Structures are given as structure tokens and as C-alpha cells.
CSV table of C-alpha atoms in Angstrom, one decimal:
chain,number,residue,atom,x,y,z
K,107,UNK,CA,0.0,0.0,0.0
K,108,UNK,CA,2.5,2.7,1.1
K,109,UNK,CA,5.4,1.6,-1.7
K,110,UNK,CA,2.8,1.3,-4.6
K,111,UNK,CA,-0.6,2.8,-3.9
K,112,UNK,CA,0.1,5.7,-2.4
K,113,UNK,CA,2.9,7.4,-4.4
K,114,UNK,CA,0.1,6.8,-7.4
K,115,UNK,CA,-2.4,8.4,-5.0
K,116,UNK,CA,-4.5,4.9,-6.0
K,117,UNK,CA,-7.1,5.1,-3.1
K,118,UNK,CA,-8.0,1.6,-1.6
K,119,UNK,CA,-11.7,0.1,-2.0
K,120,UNK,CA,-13.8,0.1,1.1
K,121,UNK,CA,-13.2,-3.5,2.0
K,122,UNK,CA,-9.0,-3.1,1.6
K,123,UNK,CA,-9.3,-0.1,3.4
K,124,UNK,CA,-10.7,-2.0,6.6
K,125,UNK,CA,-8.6,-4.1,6.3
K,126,UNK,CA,-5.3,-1.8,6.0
K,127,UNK,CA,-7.2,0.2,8.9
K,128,UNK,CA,-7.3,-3.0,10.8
K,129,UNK,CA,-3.6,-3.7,10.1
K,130,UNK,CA,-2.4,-0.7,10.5
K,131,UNK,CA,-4.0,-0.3,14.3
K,132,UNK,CA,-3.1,-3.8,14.9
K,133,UNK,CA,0.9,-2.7,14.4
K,134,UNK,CA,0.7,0.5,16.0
K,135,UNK,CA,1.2,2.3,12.7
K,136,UNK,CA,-1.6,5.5,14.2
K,137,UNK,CA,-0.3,8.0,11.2
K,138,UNK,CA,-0.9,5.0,8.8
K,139,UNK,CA,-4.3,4.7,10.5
K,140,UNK,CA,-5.2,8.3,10.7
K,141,UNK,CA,-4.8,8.9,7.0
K,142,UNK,CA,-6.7,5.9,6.2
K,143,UNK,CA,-9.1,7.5,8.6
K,144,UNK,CA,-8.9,10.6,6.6
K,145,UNK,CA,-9.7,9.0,3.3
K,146,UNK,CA,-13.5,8.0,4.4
K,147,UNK,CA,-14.4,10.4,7.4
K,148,UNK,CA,-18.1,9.3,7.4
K,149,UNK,CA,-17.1,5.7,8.5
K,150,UNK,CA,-17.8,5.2,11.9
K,151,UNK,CA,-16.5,1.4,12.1
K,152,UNK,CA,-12.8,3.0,10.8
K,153,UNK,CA,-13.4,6.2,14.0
K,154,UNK,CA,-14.0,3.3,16.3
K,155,UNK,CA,-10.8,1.2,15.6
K,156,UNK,CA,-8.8,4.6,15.3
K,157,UNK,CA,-10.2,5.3,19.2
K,158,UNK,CA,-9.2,1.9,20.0
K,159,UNK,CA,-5.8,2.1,18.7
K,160,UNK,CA,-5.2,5.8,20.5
K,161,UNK,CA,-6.0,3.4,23.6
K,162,UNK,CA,-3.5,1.1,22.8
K,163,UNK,CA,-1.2,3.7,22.8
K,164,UNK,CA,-2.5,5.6,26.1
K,165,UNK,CA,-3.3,8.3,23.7
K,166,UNK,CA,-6.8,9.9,25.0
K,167,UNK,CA,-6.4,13.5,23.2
K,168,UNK,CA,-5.9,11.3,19.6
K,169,UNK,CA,-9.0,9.1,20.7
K,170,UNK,CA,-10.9,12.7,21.9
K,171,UNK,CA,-10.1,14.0,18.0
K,172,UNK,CA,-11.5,10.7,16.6
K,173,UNK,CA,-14.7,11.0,18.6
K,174,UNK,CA,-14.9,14.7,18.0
K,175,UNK,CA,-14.2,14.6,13.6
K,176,UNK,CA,-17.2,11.7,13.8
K,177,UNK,CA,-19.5,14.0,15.5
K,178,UNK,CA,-18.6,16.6,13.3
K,179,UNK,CA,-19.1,14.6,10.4
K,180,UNK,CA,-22.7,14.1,10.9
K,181,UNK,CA,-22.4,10.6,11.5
K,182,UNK,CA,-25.1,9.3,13.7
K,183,UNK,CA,-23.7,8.7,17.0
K,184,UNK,CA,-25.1,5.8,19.2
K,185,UNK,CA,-24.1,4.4,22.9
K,186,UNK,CA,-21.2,2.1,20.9
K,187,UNK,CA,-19.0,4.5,20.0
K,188,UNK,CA,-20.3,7.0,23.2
K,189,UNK,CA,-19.2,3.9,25.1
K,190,UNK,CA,-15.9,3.7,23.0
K,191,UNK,CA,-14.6,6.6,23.9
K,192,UNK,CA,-15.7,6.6,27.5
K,193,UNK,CA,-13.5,3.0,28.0
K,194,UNK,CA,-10.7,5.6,26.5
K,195,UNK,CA,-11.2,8.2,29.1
K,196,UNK,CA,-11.4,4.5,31.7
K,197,UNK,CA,-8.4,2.6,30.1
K,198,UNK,CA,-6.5,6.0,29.8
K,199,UNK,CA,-6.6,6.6,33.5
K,200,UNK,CA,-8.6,9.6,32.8
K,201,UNK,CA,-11.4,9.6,35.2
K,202,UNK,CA,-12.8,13.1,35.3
K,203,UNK,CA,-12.8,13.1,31.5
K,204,UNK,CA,-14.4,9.4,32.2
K,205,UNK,CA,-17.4,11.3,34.4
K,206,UNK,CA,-17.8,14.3,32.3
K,207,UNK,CA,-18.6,12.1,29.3
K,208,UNK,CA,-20.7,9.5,31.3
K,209,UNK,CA,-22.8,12.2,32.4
K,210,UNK,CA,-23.1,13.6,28.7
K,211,UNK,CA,-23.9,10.1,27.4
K,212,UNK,CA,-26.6,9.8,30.3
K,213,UNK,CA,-27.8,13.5,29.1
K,214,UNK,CA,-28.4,12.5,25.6
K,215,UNK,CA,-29.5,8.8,26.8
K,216,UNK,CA,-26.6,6.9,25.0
K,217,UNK,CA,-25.9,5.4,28.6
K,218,UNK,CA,-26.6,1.4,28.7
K,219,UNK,CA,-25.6,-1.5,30.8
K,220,UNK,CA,-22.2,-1.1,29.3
K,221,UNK,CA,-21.2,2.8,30.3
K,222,UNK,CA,-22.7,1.9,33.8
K,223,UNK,CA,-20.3,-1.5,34.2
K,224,UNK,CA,-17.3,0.5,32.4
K,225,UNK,CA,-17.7,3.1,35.1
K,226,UNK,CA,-18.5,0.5,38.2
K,227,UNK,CA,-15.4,-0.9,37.5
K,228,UNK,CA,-13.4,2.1,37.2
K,229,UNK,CA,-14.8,3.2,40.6
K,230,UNK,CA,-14.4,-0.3,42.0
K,231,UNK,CA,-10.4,-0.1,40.2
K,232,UNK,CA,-9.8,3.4,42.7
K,233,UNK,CA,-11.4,2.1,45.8
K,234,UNK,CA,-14.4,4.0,45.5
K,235,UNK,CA,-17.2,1.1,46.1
K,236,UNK,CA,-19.9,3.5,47.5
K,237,UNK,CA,-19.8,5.3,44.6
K,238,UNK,CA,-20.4,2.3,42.0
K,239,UNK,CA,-22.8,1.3,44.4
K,240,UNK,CA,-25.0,4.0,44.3
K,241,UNK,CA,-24.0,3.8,40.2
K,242,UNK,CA,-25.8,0.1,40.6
K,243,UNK,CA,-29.0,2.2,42.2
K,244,UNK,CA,-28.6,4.3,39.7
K,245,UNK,CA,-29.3,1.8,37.0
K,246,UNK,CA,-31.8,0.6,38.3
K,247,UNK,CA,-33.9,3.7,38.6
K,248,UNK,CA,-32.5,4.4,35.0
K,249,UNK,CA,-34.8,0.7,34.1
K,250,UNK,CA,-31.6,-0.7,33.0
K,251,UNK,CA,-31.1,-4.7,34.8
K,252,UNK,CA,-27.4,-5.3,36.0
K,253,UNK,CA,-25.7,-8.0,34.5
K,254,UNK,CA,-24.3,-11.2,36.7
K,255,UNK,CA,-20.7,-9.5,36.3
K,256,UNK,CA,-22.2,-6.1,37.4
K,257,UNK,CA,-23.1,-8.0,40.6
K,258,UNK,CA,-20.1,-10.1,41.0
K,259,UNK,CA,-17.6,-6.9,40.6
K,260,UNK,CA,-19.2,-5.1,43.1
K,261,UNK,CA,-19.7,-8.2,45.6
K,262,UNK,CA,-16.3,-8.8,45.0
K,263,UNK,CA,-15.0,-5.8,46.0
K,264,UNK,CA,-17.1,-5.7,49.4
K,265,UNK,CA,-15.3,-9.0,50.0
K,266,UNK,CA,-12.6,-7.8,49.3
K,267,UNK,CA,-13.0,-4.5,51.8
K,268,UNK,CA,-14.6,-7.2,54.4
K,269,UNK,CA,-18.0,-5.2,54.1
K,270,UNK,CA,-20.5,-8.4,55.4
K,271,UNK,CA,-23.2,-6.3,55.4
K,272,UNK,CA,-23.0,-4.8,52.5
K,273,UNK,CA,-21.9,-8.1,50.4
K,274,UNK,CA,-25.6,-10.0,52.0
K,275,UNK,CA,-26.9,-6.6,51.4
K,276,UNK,CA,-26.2,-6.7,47.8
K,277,UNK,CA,-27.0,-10.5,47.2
K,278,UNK,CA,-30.5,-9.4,48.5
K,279,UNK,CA,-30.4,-6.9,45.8
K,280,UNK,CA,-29.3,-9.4,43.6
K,281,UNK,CA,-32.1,-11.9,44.3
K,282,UNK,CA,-35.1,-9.2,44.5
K,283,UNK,CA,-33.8,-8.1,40.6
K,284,UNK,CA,-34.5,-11.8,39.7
K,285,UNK,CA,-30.8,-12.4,38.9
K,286,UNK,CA,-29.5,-16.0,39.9
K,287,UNK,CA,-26.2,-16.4,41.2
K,288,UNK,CA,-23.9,-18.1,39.5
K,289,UNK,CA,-20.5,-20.0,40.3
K,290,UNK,CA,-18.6,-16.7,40.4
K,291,UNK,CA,-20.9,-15.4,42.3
K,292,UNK,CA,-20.5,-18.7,45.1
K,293,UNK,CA,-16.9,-18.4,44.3
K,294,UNK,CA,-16.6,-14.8,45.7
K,295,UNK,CA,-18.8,-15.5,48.6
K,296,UNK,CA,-16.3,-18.3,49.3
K,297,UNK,CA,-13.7,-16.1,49.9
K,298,UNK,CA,-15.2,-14.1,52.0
K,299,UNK,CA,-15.2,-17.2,55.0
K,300,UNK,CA,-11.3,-16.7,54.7
């Protein structure tokens, strides 16, 4: 591509596009990626690898850019690559970035069981477990069920802080939402008798 394509300004179908894209975030090639990126700005699939690869690279502002030229491309933007970027602001260590977008996405309702279990478990990740706790109420009150690994994250971590009260408090939870426990779930609460 770069030896013969390119110096003949030859510009790639859409299918050997994705997959140079693919190849080229794969390798950590991101100027190789961006100007692939540059070549179809309306693709959202190629925006969403480009974020991914910034994230690779810890590179939030390059990830922020590749949100920000699909929005302005008048691309229709849904909770996948809301939630995207938000895992950039997460992976990036980034958490006020992470809230101020989580509390965009849940202003324009893009927020799903995803964004709230990407954010539990950044809270849970800093030691902050009342706050993904009340992020669990949260859901709930949003009509959005928590997932089995919603429940087991947070259990864990009450385990972990020796929180007894809080870990049958949540298995109540747990049970009144209709959600079964599964063998992670006994496999945490085993840990606990430790």
C-alpha cells in the first residue's frame, strides 16, 4: 500500500481499506491509521478502531479528536462509540474526562448496561465502592437490569473491603432483581469465609 498505492495516489476500496485500517492499528502504525481514517471520514467502524488504537497507545487526546471529527461529520452517533470513547477516558486513567462524558452520554440517553459496568469498575479499580454502588441504584432507577458481572464486581469488591453487610446486602439486591447467582458469584462468597 504505502510503496505502490500511495505514491500513485491509487485510493483503496472500502473493504482493503478496513482491512489496511485494521492492520495498521493492529501494528501500531496511528499516522498510517489516521490517514486511512482521513480517506473516508463518514465511516464510523474505521473512527472506532482509530479510538481503540489511541487506547492502545494511552493516547486519550488522539482518541478525543477521533470522537470529535465523527460527531462533526454528521455521523449518527449511538451508545457504541459513546461507550468507546468513554472505555478511553477508563483505560487512559482519565477519570474526570471518564465522568464528564458519562454524564453527557446519560444527558443524551446513549448510557446502557455497558457505560454503567465501564464506570462501576473504574470506581471499583480506585477504591471508590460506595460510589459504584450507588451507580448500581442508579441503573436501576434508569430501568436498566445489571448484569451477573455487574453484581459479581461489586460483591467482590465488598469482600474484598470485608464489608459483610454490605456483600448480603447486595446478594438481597441481587435476588429481588430476579438475577441467579452463578458459580462466580459462590466463588466470591467463598472467599469471603477466609
Amino acid at each position: 500500500y504505502e510503496e505502490e498505492m500511495v505514491p500513485k495516489q491509487v485510493k483503496p476500496d472500502p473493504a482493503l481499506s478496513d482491512l489496511l485500517m485494521k492492520a495498521a492499528v493492529n501494528s501500531g502504525r496511528g499516522s498510517l491509521a489516521q490517514g486511512l481514517l482521513e480517506q473516508s471520514p463518514g465511516d464510523a467502524a474505521k473512527h472506532v478502531a482509530m479510538i481503540k488504537a489511541c487506547v492502545k497507545e494511552r493516547n486519550l487526546e488522539g482518541a478525543v479528536n477521533g470522537f470529535n471529527k465523527l460527531r462533526q461529520g454528521g455521523v449518527h452517533m449511538n451508545a457504541m462509540i459513546h461507550n468507546c470513547l468513554l472505555d478511553a477516558c477508563v483505560q487512559c486513567g482519565d477519570t474526570a474526562a471518564a465522568k464528564e462524558h458519562f454524564q453527557q452520554m446519560k444527558e443524551v440517553d446513549f448510557a446502557d448496561v455497558v457505560s454503567y459496568n465501564t464506570m462501576l469498575k473504574s470506581y471499583l479499580h480506585m477504591g471508590m465502592v460506595d460510589d459504584a454502588s450507588q451507580l448500581l441504584e442508579e441503573m436501576s432507577g434508569r430501568g436498566l437490569a445489571a448484569t451477573k458481572d455487574t453484581y459479581n464486581e461489586l460483591l467482590n469488591a465488598k469482600v474484598q473491603s470485608k464489608d459483610r453487610r454490605g456483600m448480603w446486602k447486595l446478594i438481597e439486591q441481587m435476588q429481588a432483581a430476579g438475577t441467579i447467582p452463578n458459580s462466580s458469584t459462590c466463588s466470591i462468597l467463598l472467599k469471603s469465609l477466609t
